[in-house]
Coordinates of N, CA and C in Angstrom, one line a residue:
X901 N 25.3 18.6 113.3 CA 24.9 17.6 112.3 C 25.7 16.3 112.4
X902 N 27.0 15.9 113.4 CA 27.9 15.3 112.9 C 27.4 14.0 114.3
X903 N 26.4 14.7 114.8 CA 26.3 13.8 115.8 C 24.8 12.7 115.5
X904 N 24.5 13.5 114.3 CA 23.3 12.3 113.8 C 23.3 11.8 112.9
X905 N 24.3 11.6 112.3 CA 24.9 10.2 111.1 C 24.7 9.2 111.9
X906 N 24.6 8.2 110.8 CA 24.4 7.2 111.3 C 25.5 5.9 111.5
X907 N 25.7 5.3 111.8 CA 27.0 4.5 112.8 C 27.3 3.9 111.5
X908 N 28.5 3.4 111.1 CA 29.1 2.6 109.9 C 29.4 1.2 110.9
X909 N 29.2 -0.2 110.2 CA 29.8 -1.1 110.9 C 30.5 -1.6 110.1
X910 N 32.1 -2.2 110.4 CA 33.4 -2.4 110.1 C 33.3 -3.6 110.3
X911 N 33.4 -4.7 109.1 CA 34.0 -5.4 109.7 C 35.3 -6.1 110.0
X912 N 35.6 -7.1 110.6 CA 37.1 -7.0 111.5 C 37.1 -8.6 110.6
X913 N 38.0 -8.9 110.1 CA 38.3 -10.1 108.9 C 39.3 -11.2 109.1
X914 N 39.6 -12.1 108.5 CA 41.1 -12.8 108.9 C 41.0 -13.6 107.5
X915 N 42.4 -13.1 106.9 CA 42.5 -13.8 105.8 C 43.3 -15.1 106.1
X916 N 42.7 -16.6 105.3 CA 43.7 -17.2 105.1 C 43.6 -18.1 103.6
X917 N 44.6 -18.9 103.1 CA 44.7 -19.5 102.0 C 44.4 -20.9 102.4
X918 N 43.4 -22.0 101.6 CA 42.7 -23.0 101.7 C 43.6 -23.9 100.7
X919 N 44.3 -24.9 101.7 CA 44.7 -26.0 100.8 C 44.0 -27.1 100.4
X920 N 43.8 -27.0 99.0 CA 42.6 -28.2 98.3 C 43.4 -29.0 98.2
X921 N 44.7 -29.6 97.7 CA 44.8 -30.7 97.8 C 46.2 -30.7 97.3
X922 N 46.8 -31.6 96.5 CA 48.3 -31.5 96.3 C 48.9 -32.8 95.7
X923 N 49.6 -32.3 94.7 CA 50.7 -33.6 93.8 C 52.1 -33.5 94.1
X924 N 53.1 -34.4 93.9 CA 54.2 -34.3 94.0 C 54.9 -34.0 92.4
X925 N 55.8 -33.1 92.5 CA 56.1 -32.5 91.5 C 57.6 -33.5 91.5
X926 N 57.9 -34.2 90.5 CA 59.1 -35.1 90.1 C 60.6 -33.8 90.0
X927 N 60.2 -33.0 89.5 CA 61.6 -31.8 89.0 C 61.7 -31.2 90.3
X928 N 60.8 -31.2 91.0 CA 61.1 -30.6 92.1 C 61.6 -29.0 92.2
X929 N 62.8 -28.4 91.2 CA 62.5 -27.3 91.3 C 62.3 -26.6 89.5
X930 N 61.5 -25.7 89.3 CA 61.0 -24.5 88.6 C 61.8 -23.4 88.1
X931 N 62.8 -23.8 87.1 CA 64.2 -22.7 87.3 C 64.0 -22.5 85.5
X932 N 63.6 -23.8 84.8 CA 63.3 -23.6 83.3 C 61.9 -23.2 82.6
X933 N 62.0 -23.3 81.4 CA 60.9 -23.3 80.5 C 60.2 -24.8 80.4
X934 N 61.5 -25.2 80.3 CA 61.1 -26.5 80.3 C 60.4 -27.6 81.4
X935 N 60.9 -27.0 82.0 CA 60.3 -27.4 84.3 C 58.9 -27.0 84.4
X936 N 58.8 -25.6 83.6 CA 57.8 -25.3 84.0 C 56.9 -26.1 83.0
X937 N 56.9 -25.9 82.3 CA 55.9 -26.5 81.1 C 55.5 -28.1 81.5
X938 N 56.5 -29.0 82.2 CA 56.2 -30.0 83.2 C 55.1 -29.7 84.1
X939 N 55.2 -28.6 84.6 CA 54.5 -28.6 86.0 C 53.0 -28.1 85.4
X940 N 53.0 -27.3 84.3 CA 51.5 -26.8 84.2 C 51.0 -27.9 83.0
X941 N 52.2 -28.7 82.3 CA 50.8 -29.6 81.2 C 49.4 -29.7 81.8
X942 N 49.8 -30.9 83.2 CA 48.5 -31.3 83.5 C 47.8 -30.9 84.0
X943 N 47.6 -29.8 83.9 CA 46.6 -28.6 84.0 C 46.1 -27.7 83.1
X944 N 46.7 -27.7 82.1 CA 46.1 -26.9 80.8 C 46.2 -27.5 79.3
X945 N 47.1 -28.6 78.8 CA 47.6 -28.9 77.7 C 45.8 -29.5 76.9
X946 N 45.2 -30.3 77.3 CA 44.3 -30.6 77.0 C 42.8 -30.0 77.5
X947 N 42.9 -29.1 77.4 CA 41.8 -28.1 78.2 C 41.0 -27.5 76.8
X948 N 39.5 -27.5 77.2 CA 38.8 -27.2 75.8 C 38.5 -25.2 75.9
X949 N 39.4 -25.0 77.0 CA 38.9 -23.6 76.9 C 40.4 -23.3 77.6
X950 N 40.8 -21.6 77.5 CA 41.5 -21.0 78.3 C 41.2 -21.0 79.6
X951 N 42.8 -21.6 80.0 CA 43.0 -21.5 81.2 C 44.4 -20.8 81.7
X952 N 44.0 -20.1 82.9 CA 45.1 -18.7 83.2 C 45.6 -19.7 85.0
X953 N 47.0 -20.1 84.7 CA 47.2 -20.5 85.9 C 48.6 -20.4 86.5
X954 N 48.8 -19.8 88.3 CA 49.5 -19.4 88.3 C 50.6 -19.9 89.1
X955 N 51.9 -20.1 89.5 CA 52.7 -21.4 90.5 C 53.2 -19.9 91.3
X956 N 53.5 -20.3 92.5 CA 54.1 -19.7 93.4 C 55.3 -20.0 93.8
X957 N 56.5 -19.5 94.1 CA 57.9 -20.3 94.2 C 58.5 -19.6 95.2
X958 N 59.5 -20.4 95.9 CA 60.2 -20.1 97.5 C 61.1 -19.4 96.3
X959 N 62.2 -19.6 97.2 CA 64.0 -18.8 97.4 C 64.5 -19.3 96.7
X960 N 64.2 -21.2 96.3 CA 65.0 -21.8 96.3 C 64.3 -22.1 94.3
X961 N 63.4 -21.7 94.1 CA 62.8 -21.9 92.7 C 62.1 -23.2 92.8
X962 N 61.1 -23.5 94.0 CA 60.8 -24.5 94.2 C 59.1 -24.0 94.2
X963 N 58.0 -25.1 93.3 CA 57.0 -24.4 93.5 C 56.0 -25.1 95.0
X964 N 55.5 -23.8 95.4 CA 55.0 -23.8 96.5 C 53.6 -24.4 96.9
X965 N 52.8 -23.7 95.3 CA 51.4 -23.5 95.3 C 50.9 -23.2 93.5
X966 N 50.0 -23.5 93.4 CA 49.4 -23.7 92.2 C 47.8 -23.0 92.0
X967 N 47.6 -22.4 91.1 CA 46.1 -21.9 91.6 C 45.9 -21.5 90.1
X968 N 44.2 -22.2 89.8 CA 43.9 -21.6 88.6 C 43.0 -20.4 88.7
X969 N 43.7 -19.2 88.5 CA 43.2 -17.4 88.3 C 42.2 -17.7 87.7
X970 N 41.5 -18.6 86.5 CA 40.6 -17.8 85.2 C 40.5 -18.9 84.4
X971 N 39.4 -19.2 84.1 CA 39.2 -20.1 83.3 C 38.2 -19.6 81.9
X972 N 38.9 -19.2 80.5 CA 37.9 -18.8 80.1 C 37.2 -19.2 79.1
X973 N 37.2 -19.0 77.8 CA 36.7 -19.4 76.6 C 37.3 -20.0 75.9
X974 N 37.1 -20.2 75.0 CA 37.6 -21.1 73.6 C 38.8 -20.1 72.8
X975 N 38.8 -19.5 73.0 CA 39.9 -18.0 72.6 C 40.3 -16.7 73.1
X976 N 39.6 -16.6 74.5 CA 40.2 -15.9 75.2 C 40.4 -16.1 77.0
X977 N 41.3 -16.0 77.8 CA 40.7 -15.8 79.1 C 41.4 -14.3 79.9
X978 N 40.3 -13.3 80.4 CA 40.5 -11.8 80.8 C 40.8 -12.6 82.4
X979 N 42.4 -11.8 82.8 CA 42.2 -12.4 84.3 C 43.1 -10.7 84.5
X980 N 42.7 -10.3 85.7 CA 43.4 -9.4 85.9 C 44.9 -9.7 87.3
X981 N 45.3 -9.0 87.3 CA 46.4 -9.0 87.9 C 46.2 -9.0 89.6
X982 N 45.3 -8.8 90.1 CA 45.0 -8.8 91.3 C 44.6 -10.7 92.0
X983 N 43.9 -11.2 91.0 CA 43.3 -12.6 91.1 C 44.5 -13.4 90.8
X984 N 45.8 -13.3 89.9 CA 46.9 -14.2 89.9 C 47.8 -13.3 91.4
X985 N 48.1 -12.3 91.6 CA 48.9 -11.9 93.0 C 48.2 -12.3 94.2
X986 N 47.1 -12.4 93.9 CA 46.4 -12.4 95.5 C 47.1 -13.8 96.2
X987 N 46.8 -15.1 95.7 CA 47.7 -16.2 96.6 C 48.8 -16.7 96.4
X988 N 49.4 -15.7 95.3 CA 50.9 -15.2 95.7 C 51.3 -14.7 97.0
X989 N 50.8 -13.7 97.0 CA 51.1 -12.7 98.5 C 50.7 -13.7 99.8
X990 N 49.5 -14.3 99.4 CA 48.9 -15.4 101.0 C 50.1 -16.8 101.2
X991 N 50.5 -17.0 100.2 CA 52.0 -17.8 100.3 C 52.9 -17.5 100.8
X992 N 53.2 -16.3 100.7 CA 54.6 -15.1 100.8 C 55.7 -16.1 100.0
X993 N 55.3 -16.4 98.3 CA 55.9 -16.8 97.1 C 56.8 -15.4 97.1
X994 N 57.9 -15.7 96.4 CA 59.0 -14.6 95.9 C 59.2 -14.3 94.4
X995 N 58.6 -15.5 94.1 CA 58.5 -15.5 92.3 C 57.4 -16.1 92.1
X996 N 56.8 -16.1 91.1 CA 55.7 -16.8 90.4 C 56.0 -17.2 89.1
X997 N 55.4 -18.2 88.5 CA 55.0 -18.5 86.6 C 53.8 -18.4 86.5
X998 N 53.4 -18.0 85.3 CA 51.9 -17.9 84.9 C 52.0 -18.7 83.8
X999 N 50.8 -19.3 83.3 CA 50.7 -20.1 82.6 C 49.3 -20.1 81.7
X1000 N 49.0 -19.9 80.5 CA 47.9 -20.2 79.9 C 48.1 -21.1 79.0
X1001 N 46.9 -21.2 78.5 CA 46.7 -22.3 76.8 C 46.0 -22.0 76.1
X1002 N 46.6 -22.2 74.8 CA 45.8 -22.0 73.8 C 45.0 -23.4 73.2
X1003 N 43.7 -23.6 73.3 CA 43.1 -24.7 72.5 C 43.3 -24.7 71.5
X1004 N 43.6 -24.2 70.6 CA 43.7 -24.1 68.9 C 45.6 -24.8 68.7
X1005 N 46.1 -24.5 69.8 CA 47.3 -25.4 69.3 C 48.3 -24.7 68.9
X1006 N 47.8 -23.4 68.4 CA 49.1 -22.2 68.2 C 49.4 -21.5 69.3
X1007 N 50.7 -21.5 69.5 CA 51.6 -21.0 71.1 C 51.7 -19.7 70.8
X1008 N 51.8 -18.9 69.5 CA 52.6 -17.7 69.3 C 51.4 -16.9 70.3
X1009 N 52.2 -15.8 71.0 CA 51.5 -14.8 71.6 C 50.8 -14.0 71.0
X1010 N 49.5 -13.4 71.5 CA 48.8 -12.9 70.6 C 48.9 -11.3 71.2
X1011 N 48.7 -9.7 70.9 CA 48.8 -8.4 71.1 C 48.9 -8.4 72.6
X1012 N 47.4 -8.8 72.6 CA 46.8 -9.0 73.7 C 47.6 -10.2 75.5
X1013 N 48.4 -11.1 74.9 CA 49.2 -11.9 75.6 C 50.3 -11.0 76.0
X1014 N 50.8 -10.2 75.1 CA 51.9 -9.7 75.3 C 51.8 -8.6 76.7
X1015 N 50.5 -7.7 75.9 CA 50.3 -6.5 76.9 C 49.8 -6.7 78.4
X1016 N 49.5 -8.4 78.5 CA 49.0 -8.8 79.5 C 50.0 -8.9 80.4
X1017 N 51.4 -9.5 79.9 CA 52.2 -10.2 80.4 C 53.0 -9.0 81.4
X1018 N 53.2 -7.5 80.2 CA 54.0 -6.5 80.6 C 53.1 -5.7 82.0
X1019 N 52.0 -6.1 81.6 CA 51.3 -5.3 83.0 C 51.3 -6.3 84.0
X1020 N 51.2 -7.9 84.2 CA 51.4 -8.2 85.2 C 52.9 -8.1 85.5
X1021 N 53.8 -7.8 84.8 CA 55.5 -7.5 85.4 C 55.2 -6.8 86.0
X1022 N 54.8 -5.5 85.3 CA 54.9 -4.1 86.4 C 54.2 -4.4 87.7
X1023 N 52.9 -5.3 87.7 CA 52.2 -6.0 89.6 C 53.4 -6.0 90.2
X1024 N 54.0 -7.3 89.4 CA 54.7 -8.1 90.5 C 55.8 -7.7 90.6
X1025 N 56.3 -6.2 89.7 CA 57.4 -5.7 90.5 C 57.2 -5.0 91.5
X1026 N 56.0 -4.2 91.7 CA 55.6 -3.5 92.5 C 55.6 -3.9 93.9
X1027 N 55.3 -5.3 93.9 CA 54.9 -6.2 95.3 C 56.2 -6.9 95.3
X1028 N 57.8 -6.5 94.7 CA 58.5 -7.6 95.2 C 58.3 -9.0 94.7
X1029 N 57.6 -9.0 93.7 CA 57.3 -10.4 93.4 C 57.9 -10.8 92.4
X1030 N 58.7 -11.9 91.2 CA 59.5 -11.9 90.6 C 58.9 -12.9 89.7
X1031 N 58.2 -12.0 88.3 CA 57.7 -12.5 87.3 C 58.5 -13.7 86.5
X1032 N 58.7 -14.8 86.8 CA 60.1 -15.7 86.2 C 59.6 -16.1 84.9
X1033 N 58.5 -16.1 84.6 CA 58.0 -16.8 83.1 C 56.5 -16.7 83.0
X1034 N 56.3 -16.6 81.9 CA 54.8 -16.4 81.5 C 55.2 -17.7 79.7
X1035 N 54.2 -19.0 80.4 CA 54.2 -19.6 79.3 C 53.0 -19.9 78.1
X1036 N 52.7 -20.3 77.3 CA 51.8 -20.3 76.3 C 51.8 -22.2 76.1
X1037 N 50.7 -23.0 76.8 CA 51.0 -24.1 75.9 C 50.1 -24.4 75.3
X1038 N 50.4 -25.0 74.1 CA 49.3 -25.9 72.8 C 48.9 -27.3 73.2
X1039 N 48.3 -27.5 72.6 CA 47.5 -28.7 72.8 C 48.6 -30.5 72.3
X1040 N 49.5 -29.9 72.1 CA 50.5 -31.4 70.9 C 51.8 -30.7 71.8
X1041 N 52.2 -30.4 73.0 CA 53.2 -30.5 73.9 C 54.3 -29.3 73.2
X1042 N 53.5 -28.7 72.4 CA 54.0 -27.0 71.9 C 54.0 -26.1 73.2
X1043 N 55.0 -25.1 73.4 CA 55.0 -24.2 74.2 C 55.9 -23.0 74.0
X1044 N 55.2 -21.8 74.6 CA 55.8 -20.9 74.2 C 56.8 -20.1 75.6
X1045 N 57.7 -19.2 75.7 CA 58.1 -19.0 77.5 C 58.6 -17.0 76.6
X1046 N 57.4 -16.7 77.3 CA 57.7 -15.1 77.1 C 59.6 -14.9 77.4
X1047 N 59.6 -15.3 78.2 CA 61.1 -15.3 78.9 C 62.5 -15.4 78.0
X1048 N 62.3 -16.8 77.6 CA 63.3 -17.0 76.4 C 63.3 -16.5 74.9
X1049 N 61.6 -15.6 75.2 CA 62.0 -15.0 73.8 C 62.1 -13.4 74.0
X1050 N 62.6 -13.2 75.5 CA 63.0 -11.9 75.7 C 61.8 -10.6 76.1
X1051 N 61.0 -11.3 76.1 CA 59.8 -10.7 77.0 C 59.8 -10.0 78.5
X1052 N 60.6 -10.9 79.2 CA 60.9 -10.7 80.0 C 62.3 -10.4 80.9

């Protein structure tokens, strides 16, 4: 029987990570809440929907790479933990920040932020990867840093 299956074809792949484009970051390096919330405003502070975005950081707390995971609705965005690690790992980042926003303007974490936050820890401990902050920013330069409020 084993000789009339039919042949499986494999294919043979090459991953790489696509640089779209790039800003210069003034702080240069990514060590606060405050650094961070610099680096992701312009990218989510005024955004009419959730957005899930992730920085990738060397040795030195310097960000590498920037990439938006998830863009979702008006009150929620579902990103799973595979889609913020993946161009972590194609970096070979050592730490990351994650970043969302709330359009409504309230930073406080919601159930659901929190449980997000603890399962992407457990990812990125698993891969060596070093969860530095998970922030929340509002739309009026409010932000929240899981970190400093012991989250992490």
């Amino acid at each position: 029987m084993a000789g009339n299956q039919t042949k499986k074809r494999v294919s043979i792949v090459q991953v790489e990570l696509v640089k779209e484009s790039s800003f210069l970051y003034k702080s240069r390096f990514c060590s606060s809440p405050e650094s961070a919330y610099e680096l992701f405003a312009p990218f989510v502070e005024k955004k009419d929907r959730e957005h899930l975005v992730v920085a990738g950081l060397n040795t030195k707390a310097e960000p590498t790479i920037i990439h938006v995971a998830h863009i979702g609705t008006v009150n929620q965005s579902i990103a799973m933990p595979r889609e913020i690690l993946k161009p972590l790992l194609l970096s070979n980042s050592v730490a990351c920040i994650v970043c969302h926003n709330h359009p409504s303007g309230n930073v406080e974490p919601s159930e659901t932020d929190i449980a997000f936050t603890r399962k992407l820890n457990e990812a990125c401990e698993l891969l060596n990867i070093t969860l530095q902050d998970h922030l929340i920013i509002g739309s009026n330069g409010d932000y929240y840093s899981f970190r400093s409020e012991g989250y992490l």
